[in-house]
Amino acid sequence: MLNPSFFIDALTSRGVGFFAGVPDSLLKNICAYITDHIDAAHHIIAANEGGAVALAAGYHLATRKTGAVYMQNSGEGNAINPLASLTDPAVYRIPLLLIIGWRGKPGVHDEPQHVKQGQVTLPLLQVMGISHVVLSKNEDEAIGQIDEAMAHIHSTGEPFALVVEKDTFETYRLQRPSTATLPLSREEAIQTVAATTAPTDVIVSTTGMISRELFEYRVRKNQGHQRDFLTVGSMGHASQIALGIALEKPERRVWCFDGDGAAIMHLGAMAIIGQRHPANFRHVVFNNGAHDSVGGQPTVGLDIDLPAIALAVGYHAALSVSTMEQLHQALADTADAPGPLLLQVCVRKGNRKDLGRPTTTPIQNKDALMDFLKKND
């Protein structure tokens, strides 16, 4: 395994002077190391992976130096546009180093949402003409690959990708503590909101811990999962899934259980919600200011005013709470209010260590929800 310090020092000593990306569980150790050791002017946790590529491109234009962009392989989809129409040698020929976590590698067990992504990780790079190697876990071999990558970048002016398998990096824990000390846990907040929903309501929950905690709440209450769509992949798109349902089922309330990182990733979705004015739409953002599911690296969630953004783009109402008393009061006050309505629930980082995963498949979840919607019309 590679020490994160060894890896990042190898990059910076070879001229990589800027880092941007979206944290990934396979890269969480180097993401944490970068957060602790690279100054804020040269490290940005981006809203999405395409934005990270653009940031690295801007860095190169200003300095003639090479930037690095890190992402989970699911983020390749967000990055394809700028990689094909900005950095590609047929367009602007802008060099950068991609560091891609390989979730769902063929032959390695992973969650369902990573299977297809794992199968197409290398083919996507190939079809885009991006040279790449799978990063070795041996230091000497890894140094050779980094030298190969930098030589390619310097000689061609084109991107190069290092693809990272599971257990490539040694453990490194984020040293900079969170400044947020909030009384509510996300799990108890999810349980509280879910308990107020009506039997005909639908919940669309975002990827990561939020869907896992909602699933376990239903298990503990001996309730079925047919009212919930657990968006195990497609980070940032849960609110648009919920909007699609809400527009077709105006007679029932539709809730989106979102996270701050997911909401920020595709923030423009809120503008579409606001301008369609779905009266039956409830958007709950559980905001802990962190990418909690992939290592706890910070987002800007607690530094921006999401309720003000929601009001600015056309939501009927927007509230923010941070205590259980405030949460109960907000739910009571808005019980009959028309939507779209945004409720930001500020919660602390972290989750139970024994938190399980959904035991139903995505297709079973989808079919159960569709049957529920049909039977209860």
PDB file of C-alpha atoms in Angstrom, residues 61-355:
ATOM      1  CA  LEU A  61      -4.112  28.902 -18.153  1.00  0.00           C
ATOM      2  CA  ALA A  62      -2.933  31.205 -15.364  1.00  0.00           C
ATOM      3  CA  THR A  63       0.313  29.419 -14.480  1.00  0.00           C
ATOM      4  CA  ARG A  64       1.260  27.025 -17.330  1.00  0.00           C
ATOM      5  CA  LYS A  65       1.464  24.372 -14.579  1.00  0.00           C
ATOM      6  CA  THR A  66      -0.365  21.059 -14.141  1.00  0.00           C
ATOM      7  CA  GLY A  67      -3.320  20.536 -11.839  1.00  0.00           C
ATOM      8  CA  ALA A  68      -4.688  17.245 -10.485  1.00  0.00           C
ATOM      9  CA  VAL A  69      -8.362  16.283 -10.438  1.00  0.00           C
ATOM     10  CA  TYR A  70      -9.564  13.499  -8.131  1.00  0.00           C
ATOM     11  CA  MET A  71     -12.917  11.731  -8.360  1.00  0.00           C
ATOM     12  CA  GLN A  72     -14.792   8.483  -7.974  1.00  0.00           C
ATOM     13  CA  ASN A  73     -15.289   6.746 -11.320  1.00  0.00           C
ATOM     14  CA  SER A  74     -18.982   7.638 -11.122  1.00  0.00           C
ATOM     15  CA  GLY A  75     -17.807  11.208 -11.623  1.00  0.00           C
ATOM     16  CA  GLU A  76     -16.437  10.418 -15.072  1.00  0.00           C
ATOM     17  CA  GLY A  77     -19.912  11.190 -16.405  1.00  0.00           C
ATOM     18  CA  ASN A  78     -19.835  14.713 -14.980  1.00  0.00           C
ATOM     19  CA  ALA A  79     -16.281  15.197 -16.278  1.00  0.00           C
ATOM     20  CA  ILE A  80     -16.765  13.952 -19.852  1.00  0.00           C
ATOM     21  CA  ASN A  81     -18.061  17.263 -21.186  1.00  0.00           C
ATOM     22  CA  PRO A  82     -15.050  19.404 -20.193  1.00  0.00           C
ATOM     23  CA  LEU A  83     -12.635  16.548 -20.892  1.00  0.00           C
ATOM     24  CA  ALA A  84     -14.008  16.203 -24.433  1.00  0.00           C
ATOM     25  CA  SER A  85     -14.758  19.844 -25.249  1.00  0.00           C
ATOM     26  CA  LEU A  86     -12.245  21.807 -23.163  1.00  0.00           C
ATOM     27  CA  THR A  87      -9.061  19.927 -22.306  1.00  0.00           C
ATOM     28  CA  ASP A  88      -9.025  17.578 -25.309  1.00  0.00           C
ATOM     29  CA  PRO A  89      -6.142  18.087 -27.797  1.00  0.00           C
ATOM     30  CA  ALA A  90      -8.684  18.682 -30.579  1.00  0.00           C
ATOM     31  CA  VAL A  91      -9.946  21.731 -28.682  1.00  0.00           C
ATOM     32  CA  TYR A  92      -7.639  23.580 -26.223  1.00  0.00           C
ATOM     33  CA  ARG A  93      -5.118  20.822 -25.382  1.00  0.00           C
ATOM     34  CA  ILE A  94      -4.950  21.483 -21.643  1.00  0.00           C
ATOM     35  CA  PRO A  95      -2.888  19.088 -19.502  1.00  0.00           C
ATOM     36  CA  LEU A  96      -4.069  17.705 -16.174  1.00  0.00           C
ATOM     37  CA  LEU A  97      -3.618  14.613 -14.037  1.00  0.00           C
ATOM     38  CA  LEU A  98      -6.764  12.607 -13.284  1.00  0.00           C
ATOM     39  CA  ILE A  99      -6.883  10.431 -10.153  1.00  0.00           C
ATOM     40  CA  ILE A 100      -9.895   8.127 -10.399  1.00  0.00           C
ATOM     41  CA  GLY A 101     -11.169   5.730  -7.737  1.00  0.00           C
ATOM     42  CA  TRP A 102     -12.211   2.445  -9.385  1.00  0.00           C
ATOM     43  CA  ARG A 103     -15.400   1.400  -7.622  1.00  0.00           C
ATOM     44  CA  GLY A 104     -17.063  -1.728  -9.022  1.00  0.00           C
ATOM     45  CA  LYS A 105     -13.932  -3.108 -10.631  1.00  0.00           C
ATOM     46  CA  PRO A 106     -14.925  -6.325 -12.456  1.00  0.00           C
ATOM     47  CA  GLY A 107     -14.323  -9.302 -10.175  1.00  0.00           C
ATOM     48  CA  VAL A 108     -14.430  -7.201  -6.997  1.00  0.00           C
ATOM     49  CA  HIS A 109     -17.709  -7.232  -5.022  1.00  0.00           C
ATOM     50  CA  ASP A 110     -19.311  -3.803  -4.703  1.00  0.00           C
ATOM     51  CA  GLU A 111     -22.707  -2.145  -4.382  1.00  0.00           C
ATOM     52  CA  PRO A 112     -25.127  -2.362  -7.356  1.00  0.00           C
ATOM     53  CA  GLN A 113     -24.749   1.274  -8.381  1.00  0.00           C
ATOM     54  CA  HIS A 114     -21.035   0.738  -8.993  1.00  0.00           C
ATOM     55  CA  VAL A 115     -21.242  -2.347 -11.225  1.00  0.00           C
ATOM     56  CA  LYS A 116     -21.741  -0.613 -14.573  1.00  0.00           C
ATOM     57  CA  GLN A 117     -19.434   2.241 -13.606  1.00  0.00           C
ATOM     58  CA  GLY A 118     -16.727  -0.294 -12.828  1.00  0.00           C
ATOM     59  CA  GLN A 119     -17.165  -2.043 -16.152  1.00  0.00           C
ATOM     60  CA  VAL A 120     -16.870   1.146 -18.207  1.00  0.00           C
ATOM     61  CA  THR A 121     -14.175   2.998 -16.227  1.00  0.00           C
ATOM     62  CA  LEU A 122     -11.272   2.036 -18.484  1.00  0.00           C
ATOM     63  CA  PRO A 123     -13.295   1.909 -21.738  1.00  0.00           C
ATOM     64  CA  LEU A 124     -14.490   5.486 -21.157  1.00  0.00           C
ATOM     65  CA  LEU A 125     -10.910   6.666 -20.830  1.00  0.00           C
ATOM     66  CA  GLN A 126      -9.961   4.699 -23.920  1.00  0.00           C
ATOM     67  CA  VAL A 127     -12.769   6.077 -26.074  1.00  0.00           C
ATOM     68  CA  MET A 128     -11.845   9.620 -24.986  1.00  0.00           C
ATOM     69  CA  GLY A 129      -8.239   8.983 -25.892  1.00  0.00           C
ATOM     70  CA  ILE A 130      -6.949   9.566 -22.365  1.00  0.00           C
ATOM     71  CA  SER A 131      -3.807   7.580 -21.594  1.00  0.00           C
ATOM     72  CA  HIS A 132      -3.985   5.834 -18.236  1.00  0.00           C
ATOM     73  CA  VAL A 133      -2.527   3.214 -15.907  1.00  0.00           C
ATOM     74  CA  VAL A 134      -3.852   1.367 -12.872  1.00  0.00           C
ATOM     75  CA  LEU A 135      -1.774   2.733 -10.009  1.00  0.00           C
ATOM     76  CA  SER A 136       0.496   0.132  -8.415  1.00  0.00           C
ATOM     77  CA  LYS A 137       0.454  -0.434  -4.652  1.00  0.00           C
ATOM     78  CA  ASN A 138       4.240  -0.835  -4.735  1.00  0.00           C
ATOM     79  CA  GLU A 139       6.151   2.412  -4.140  1.00  0.00           C
ATOM     80  CA  ASP A 140       8.863   1.841  -6.737  1.00  0.00           C
ATOM     81  CA  GLU A 141       6.359   0.857  -9.414  1.00  0.00           C
ATOM     82  CA  ALA A 142       4.063   3.736  -8.486  1.00  0.00           C
ATOM     83  CA  ILE A 143       6.914   6.254  -8.835  1.00  0.00           C
ATOM     84  CA  GLY A 144       7.624   4.858 -12.289  1.00  0.00           C
ATOM     85  CA  GLN A 145       3.973   5.281 -13.252  1.00  0.00           C
ATOM     86  CA  ILE A 146       3.868   8.843 -11.914  1.00  0.00           C
ATOM     87  CA  ASP A 147       6.991   9.645 -13.931  1.00  0.00           C
ATOM     88  CA  GLU A 148       5.334   8.100 -16.983  1.00  0.00           C
ATOM     89  CA  ALA A 149       2.217  10.190 -16.413  1.00  0.00           C
ATOM     90  CA  MET A 150       4.120  13.456 -15.987  1.00  0.00           C
ATOM     91  CA  ALA A 151       6.347  12.741 -18.995  1.00  0.00           C
ATOM     92  CA  HIS A 152       3.238  12.165 -21.113  1.00  0.00           C
ATOM     93  CA  ILE A 153       1.611  15.346 -19.825  1.00  0.00           C
ATOM     94  CA  HIS A 154       4.717  17.460 -20.475  1.00  0.00           C
ATOM     95  CA  SER A 155       5.423  16.012 -23.927  1.00  0.00           C
ATOM     96  CA  THR A 156       1.861  16.041 -25.287  1.00  0.00           C
ATOM     97  CA  GLY A 157       0.028  18.673 -23.243  1.00  0.00           C
ATOM     98  CA  GLU A 158      -2.789  16.157 -22.761  1.00  0.00           C
ATOM     99  CA  PRO A 159      -4.510  14.693 -19.684  1.00  0.00           C
ATOM    100  CA  PHE A 160      -3.348  11.417 -18.126  1.00  0.00           C
ATOM    101  CA  ALA A 161      -5.269   9.251 -15.636  1.00  0.00           C
ATOM    102  CA  LEU A 162      -4.111   7.236 -12.647  1.00  0.00           C
ATOM    103  CA  VAL A 163      -6.841   4.676 -11.854  1.00  0.00           C
ATOM    104  CA  VAL A 164      -6.903   3.651  -8.195  1.00  0.00           C
ATOM    105  CA  GLU A 165      -8.083   0.261  -6.933  1.00  0.00           C
ATOM    106  CA  LYS A 166      -9.439  -0.559  -3.498  1.00  0.00           C
ATOM    107  CA  ASP A 167      -6.865  -0.599  -0.659  1.00  0.00           C
ATOM    108  CA  THR A 168      -4.205   1.258  -2.624  1.00  0.00           C
ATOM    109  CA  PHE A 169      -3.551   3.842   0.107  1.00  0.00           C
ATOM    110  CA  GLU A 170      -2.692   3.479   3.777  1.00  0.00           C
ATOM    111  CA  THR A 171      -5.059   5.007   6.321  1.00  0.00           C
ATOM    112  CA  TYR A 172      -4.861   8.738   6.916  1.00  0.00           C
ATOM    113  CA  ARG A 173      -7.501  10.504   8.985  1.00  0.00           C
ATOM    114  CA  LEU A 174      -8.516  14.108   8.543  1.00  0.00           C
ATOM    115  CA  GLN A 175      -6.727  16.190  11.182  1.00  0.00           C
ATOM    116  CA  ARG A 176      -8.585  19.455  10.818  1.00  0.00           C
ATOM    117  CA  PRO A 177     -11.608  19.124  13.100  1.00  0.00           C
ATOM    118  CA  SER A 178     -15.028  20.289  12.050  1.00  0.00           C
ATOM    119  CA  THR A 179     -15.965  23.625  13.576  1.00  0.00           C
ATOM    120  CA  ALA A 180     -19.649  22.688  13.594  1.00  0.00           C
ATOM    121  CA  THR A 181     -20.938  21.366  16.924  1.00  0.00           C
ATOM    122  CA  LEU A 182     -24.594  20.667  16.283  1.00  0.00           C
ATOM    123  CA  PRO A 183     -26.991  18.868  18.642  1.00  0.00           C
ATOM    124  CA  LEU A 184     -28.965  16.868  16.069  1.00  0.00           C
ATOM    125  CA  SER A 185     -27.727  13.653  14.495  1.00  0.00           C
ATOM    126  CA  ARG A 186     -28.758  13.084  10.886  1.00  0.00           C
ATOM    127  CA  GLU A 187     -30.327   9.738  11.732  1.00  0.00           C
ATOM    128  CA  GLU A 188     -32.644  11.108  14.424  1.00  0.00           C
ATOM    129  CA  ALA A 189     -33.586  13.992  12.152  1.00  0.00           C
ATOM    130  CA  ILE A 190     -34.425  11.578   9.324  1.00  0.00           C
ATOM    131  CA  GLN A 191     -36.551   9.492  11.687  1.00  0.00           C
ATOM    132  CA  THR A 192     -38.404  12.584  12.907  1.00  0.00           C
ATOM    133  CA  VAL A 193     -39.242  13.837   9.430  1.00  0.00           C
ATOM    134  CA  ALA A 194     -40.161  10.380   8.131  1.00  0.00           C
ATOM    135  CA  ALA A 195     -42.531   9.899  11.069  1.00  0.00           C
ATOM    136  CA  THR A 196     -44.550  12.948   9.994  1.00  0.00           C
ATOM    137  CA  THR A 197     -45.190  11.722   6.458  1.00  0.00           C
ATOM    138  CA  ALA A 198     -48.651  10.529   5.496  1.00  0.00           C
ATOM    139  CA  PRO A 199     -49.362   6.941   4.343  1.00  0.00           C
ATOM    140  CA  THR A 200     -49.742   8.136   0.754  1.00  0.00           C
ATOM    141  CA  ASP A 201     -46.590  10.259   0.732  1.00  0.00           C
ATOM    142  CA  VAL A 202     -43.485   9.326  -1.245  1.00  0.00           C
ATOM    143  CA  ILE A 203     -39.873   9.898  -0.192  1.00  0.00           C
ATOM    144  CA  VAL A 204     -36.987  10.074  -2.661  1.00  0.00           C
ATOM    145  CA  SER A 205     -33.743   9.856  -0.684  1.00  0.00           C
ATOM    146  CA  THR A 206     -30.296  10.728  -1.954  1.00  0.00           C
ATOM    147  CA  THR A 207     -27.269   8.464  -2.224  1.00  0.00           C
ATOM    148  CA  GLY A 208     -25.136   7.463   0.748  1.00  0.00           C
ATOM    149  CA  MET A 209     -25.967   7.488   4.441  1.00  0.00           C
ATOM    150  CA  ILE A 210     -29.346   9.192   4.088  1.00  0.00           C
ATOM    151  CA  SER A 211     -30.866   6.308   2.122  1.00  0.00           C
ATOM    152  CA  ARG A 212     -29.244   3.762   4.431  1.00  0.00           C
ATOM    153  CA  GLU A 213     -30.618   5.465   7.545  1.00  0.00           C
ATOM    154  CA  LEU A 214     -34.096   5.780   6.034  1.00  0.00           C
ATOM    155  CA  PHE A 215     -34.043   2.082   5.111  1.00  0.00           C
ATOM    156  CA  GLU A 216     -33.099   1.069   8.663  1.00  0.00           C
ATOM    157  CA  TYR A 217     -35.801   3.312  10.110  1.00  0.00           C
ATOM    158  CA  ARG A 218     -38.430   1.436   8.094  1.00  0.00           C
ATOM    159  CA  VAL A 219     -36.988  -1.890   9.275  1.00  0.00           C
ATOM    160  CA  ARG A 220     -37.123  -0.886  12.943  1.00  0.00           C
ATOM    161  CA  LYS A 221     -40.718   0.299  12.534  1.00  0.00           C
ATOM    162  CA  ASN A 222     -41.690  -2.904  10.711  1.00  0.00           C
ATOM    163  CA  GLN A 223     -42.778  -0.798   7.763  1.00  0.00           C
ATOM    164  CA  GLY A 224     -42.313  -1.685   4.145  1.00  0.00           C
ATOM    165  CA  HIS A 225     -40.033   0.220   1.804  1.00  0.00           C
ATOM    166  CA  GLN A 226     -42.570   0.713  -0.963  1.00  0.00           C
ATOM    167  CA  ARG A 227     -43.039   4.431  -0.261  1.00  0.00           C
ATOM    168  CA  ASP A 228     -39.331   5.214  -0.572  1.00  0.00           C
ATOM    169  CA  PHE A 229     -37.129   5.507  -3.639  1.00  0.00           C
ATOM    170  CA  LEU A 230     -33.573   4.953  -2.435  1.00  0.00           C
ATOM    171  CA  THR A 231     -31.338   6.741  -4.936  1.00  0.00           C
ATOM    172  CA  VAL A 232     -28.239   4.627  -4.346  1.00  0.00           C
ATOM    173  CA  GLY A 233     -26.325   6.283  -7.233  1.00  0.00           C
ATOM    174  CA  SER A 234     -26.812   9.397  -9.381  1.00  0.00           C
ATOM    175  CA  MET A 235     -25.502  11.797  -6.748  1.00  0.00           C
ATOM    176  CA  GLY A 236     -27.187  15.178  -6.959  1.00  0.00           C
ATOM    177  CA  HIS A 237     -30.212  14.017  -8.958  1.00  0.00           C
ATOM    178  CA  ALA A 238     -32.625  12.900  -6.219  1.00  0.00           C
ATOM    179  CA  SER A 239     -34.511  16.203  -6.236  1.00  0.00           C
ATOM    180  CA  GLN A 240     -35.219  15.920  -9.973  1.00  0.00           C
ATOM    181  CA  ILE A 241     -36.428  12.331  -9.577  1.00  0.00           C
ATOM    182  CA  ALA A 242     -38.734  13.592  -6.840  1.00  0.00           C
ATOM    183  CA  LEU A 243     -39.892  16.479  -9.030  1.00  0.00           C
ATOM    184  CA  GLY A 244     -40.703  14.097 -11.880  1.00  0.00           C
ATOM    185  CA  ILE A 245     -42.922  12.075  -9.543  1.00  0.00           C
ATOM    186  CA  ALA A 246     -44.483  15.158  -7.931  1.00  0.00           C
ATOM    187  CA  LEU A 247     -45.542  16.658 -11.266  1.00  0.00           C
ATOM    188  CA  GLU A 248     -47.268  13.429 -12.336  1.00  0.00           C
ATOM    189  CA  LYS A 249     -48.838  12.738  -8.926  1.00  0.00           C
ATOM    190  CA  PRO A 250     -50.063  16.167  -7.764  1.00  0.00           C
ATOM    191  CA  GLU A 251     -52.578  14.597  -5.380  1.00  0.00           C
ATOM    192  CA  ARG A 252     -49.894  13.218  -3.053  1.00  0.00           C
ATOM    193  CA  ARG A 253     -46.948  14.827  -1.260  1.00  0.00           C
ATOM    194  CA  VAL A 254     -43.478  13.979  -2.491  1.00  0.00           C
ATOM    195  CA  TRP A 255     -40.482  14.481  -0.244  1.00  0.00           C
ATOM    196  CA  CYS A 256     -36.848  14.679  -1.285  1.00  0.00           C
ATOM    197  CA  PHE A 257     -34.393  13.746   1.468  1.00  0.00           C
ATOM    198  CA  ASP A 258     -31.220  15.415   0.228  1.00  0.00           C
ATOM    199  CA  GLY A 259     -27.681  16.010   1.483  1.00  0.00           C
ATOM    200  CA  ASP A 260     -25.712  19.231   1.280  1.00  0.00           C
ATOM    201  CA  GLY A 261     -23.007  17.758  -0.961  1.00  0.00           C
ATOM    202  CA  ALA A 262     -25.605  16.259  -3.293  1.00  0.00           C
ATOM    203  CA  ALA A 263     -27.705  19.437  -3.425  1.00  0.00           C
ATOM    204  CA  ILE A 264     -24.652  21.588  -4.167  1.00  0.00           C
ATOM    205  CA  MET A 265     -23.406  19.182  -6.856  1.00  0.00           C
ATOM    206  CA  HIS A 266     -26.322  20.140  -9.132  1.00  0.00           C
ATOM    207  CA  LEU A 267     -27.594  23.297  -7.487  1.00  0.00           C
ATOM    208  CA  GLY A 268     -29.395  24.377 -10.649  1.00  0.00           C
ATOM    209  CA  ALA A 269     -31.977  21.676  -9.970  1.00  0.00           C
ATOM    210  CA  MET A 270     -33.464  23.944  -7.307  1.00  0.00           C
ATOM    211  CA  ALA A 271     -34.159  26.580  -9.950  1.00  0.00           C
ATOM    212  CA  ILE A 272     -36.184  24.103 -11.986  1.00  0.00           C
ATOM    213  CA  ILE A 273     -38.156  23.047  -8.887  1.00  0.00           C
ATOM    214  CA  GLY A 274     -38.831  26.660  -7.983  1.00  0.00           C
ATOM    215  CA  GLN A 275     -40.052  27.592 -11.422  1.00  0.00           C
ATOM    216  CA  ARG A 276     -42.376  24.589 -11.806  1.00  0.00           C
ATOM    217  CA  HIS A 277     -44.098  25.460  -8.494  1.00  0.00           C
ATOM    218  CA  PRO A 278     -45.087  21.912  -7.409  1.00  0.00           C
ATOM    219  CA  ALA A 279     -47.402  22.535  -4.465  1.00  0.00           C
ATOM    220  CA  ASN A 280     -46.898  18.954  -3.240  1.00  0.00           C
ATOM    221  CA  PHE A 281     -43.076  19.110  -3.088  1.00  0.00           C
ATOM    222  CA  ARG A 282     -41.064  19.011   0.164  1.00  0.00           C
ATOM    223  CA  HIS A 283     -37.261  19.362  -0.127  1.00  0.00           C
ATOM    224  CA  VAL A 284     -35.439  18.445   3.088  1.00  0.00           C
ATOM    225  CA  VAL A 285     -31.670  19.020   3.070  1.00  0.00           C
ATOM    226  CA  PHE A 286     -29.802  17.330   5.907  1.00  0.00           C
ATOM    227  CA  ASN A 287     -26.783  19.631   6.048  1.00  0.00           C
ATOM    228  CA  ASN A 288     -23.665  18.618   7.979  1.00  0.00           C
ATOM    229  CA  GLY A 289     -21.183  20.541   5.861  1.00  0.00           C
ATOM    230  CA  ALA A 290     -19.397  17.358   4.831  1.00  0.00           C
ATOM    231  CA  HIS A 291     -19.139  14.573   2.289  1.00  0.00           C
ATOM    232  CA  ASP A 292     -19.872  12.216   5.175  1.00  0.00           C
ATOM    233  CA  SER A 293     -20.273   9.000   3.178  1.00  0.00           C
ATOM    234  CA  VAL A 294     -16.781   9.162   1.669  1.00  0.00           C
ATOM    235  CA  GLY A 295     -14.518  10.353   4.465  1.00  0.00           C
ATOM    236  CA  GLY A 296     -15.949  13.546   5.927  1.00  0.00           C
ATOM    237  CA  GLN A 297     -14.172  16.089   3.730  1.00  0.00           C
ATOM    238  CA  PRO A 298     -15.892  19.483   3.987  1.00  0.00           C
ATOM    239  CA  THR A 299     -18.485  20.996   1.696  1.00  0.00           C
ATOM    240  CA  VAL A 300     -19.521  24.646   1.665  1.00  0.00           C
ATOM    241  CA  GLY A 301     -22.950  23.586   2.918  1.00  0.00           C
ATOM    242  CA  LEU A 302     -22.774  25.349   6.270  1.00  0.00           C
ATOM    243  CA  ASP A 303     -21.102  28.420   4.768  1.00  0.00           C
ATOM    244  CA  ILE A 304     -23.868  29.290   2.308  1.00  0.00           C
ATOM    245  CA  ASP A 305     -27.534  30.188   2.759  1.00  0.00           C
ATOM    246  CA  LEU A 306     -29.488  27.387   1.080  1.00  0.00           C
ATOM    247  CA  PRO A 307     -32.893  28.702   2.260  1.00  0.00           C
ATOM    248  CA  ALA A 308     -32.126  32.103   0.707  1.00  0.00           C
ATOM    249  CA  ILE A 309     -31.169  30.382  -2.551  1.00  0.00           C
ATOM    250  CA  ALA A 310     -34.420  28.408  -2.498  1.00  0.00           C
ATOM    251  CA  LEU A 311     -36.486  31.562  -2.016  1.00  0.00           C
ATOM    252  CA  ALA A 312     -34.541  33.360  -4.734  1.00  0.00           C
ATOM    253  CA  VAL A 313     -35.315  30.666  -7.314  1.00  0.00           C
ATOM    254  CA  GLY A 314     -39.029  30.460  -6.529  1.00  0.00           C
ATOM    255  CA  TYR A 315     -39.645  28.110  -3.579  1.00  0.00           C
ATOM    256  CA  HIS A 316     -42.816  29.093  -1.722  1.00  0.00           C
ATOM    257  CA  ALA A 317     -41.093  28.908   1.654  1.00  0.00           C
ATOM    258  CA  ALA A 318     -37.735  27.955   3.165  1.00  0.00           C
ATOM    259  CA  LEU A 319     -36.701  27.312   6.751  1.00  0.00           C
ATOM    260  CA  SER A 320     -33.584  26.241   8.636  1.00  0.00           C
ATOM    261  CA  VAL A 321     -33.457  24.374  11.939  1.00  0.00           C
ATOM    262  CA  SER A 322     -30.725  22.905  14.103  1.00  0.00           C
ATOM    263  CA  THR A 323     -32.464  21.483  17.177  1.00  0.00           C
ATOM    264  CA  MET A 324     -35.140  18.863  17.717  1.00  0.00           C
ATOM    265  CA  GLU A 325     -37.515  21.458  19.149  1.00  0.00           C
ATOM    266  CA  GLN A 326     -37.078  23.655  16.084  1.00  0.00           C
ATOM    267  CA  LEU A 327     -37.541  20.673  13.778  1.00  0.00           C
ATOM    268  CA  HIS A 328     -40.822  19.642  15.410  1.00  0.00           C
ATOM    269  CA  GLN A 329     -42.060  23.238  15.257  1.00  0.00           C
ATOM    270  CA  ALA A 330     -41.090  23.650  11.599  1.00  0.00           C
ATOM    271  CA  LEU A 331     -42.842  20.431  10.616  1.00  0.00           C
ATOM    272  CA  ALA A 332     -45.977  21.503  12.489  1.00  0.00           C
ATOM    273  CA  ASP A 333     -45.941  25.028  11.038  1.00  0.00           C
ATOM    274  CA  THR A 334     -45.563  23.804   7.454  1.00  0.00           C
ATOM    275  CA  ALA A 335     -47.846  20.776   7.638  1.00  0.00           C
ATOM    276  CA  ASP A 336     -50.461  22.388   5.394  1.00  0.00           C
ATOM    277  CA  ALA A 337     -48.261  24.914   3.607  1.00  0.00           C
ATOM    278  CA  PRO A 338     -48.049  24.747  -0.178  1.00  0.00           C
ATOM    279  CA  GLY A 339     -44.779  23.839  -1.823  1.00  0.00           C
ATOM    280  CA  PRO A 340     -42.248  23.851  -3.105  1.00  0.00           C
ATOM    281  CA  LEU A 341     -40.878  24.127   0.397  1.00  0.00           C
ATOM    282  CA  LEU A 342     -37.266  23.747   1.533  1.00  0.00           C
ATOM    283  CA  LEU A 343     -36.405  22.640   5.058  1.00  0.00           C
ATOM    284  CA  GLN A 344     -32.719  22.733   5.915  1.00  0.00           C
ATOM    285  CA  VAL A 345     -31.866  20.576   8.915  1.00  0.00           C
ATOM    286  CA  CYS A 346     -28.363  21.312  10.187  1.00  0.00           C
ATOM    287  CA  VAL A 347     -26.932  18.131  11.695  1.00  0.00           C
ATOM    288  CA  ARG A 348     -23.599  16.952  13.030  1.00  0.00           C
ATOM    289  CA  LYS A 349     -21.224  14.718  11.130  1.00  0.00           C
ATOM    290  CA  GLY A 350     -20.998  10.980  11.670  1.00  0.00           C
ATOM    291  CA  ASN A 351     -23.127   7.861  11.721  1.00  0.00           C
ATOM    292  CA  ARG A 352     -23.515   4.605  13.606  1.00  0.00           C
ATOM    293  CA  LYS A 353     -20.672   2.186  12.922  1.00  0.00           C
ATOM    294  CA  ASP A 354     -23.143  -0.686  12.625  1.00  0.00           C
ATOM    295  CA  LEU A 355     -25.313   1.074  10.041  1.00  0.00           C
TER     296      LEU A 355
END
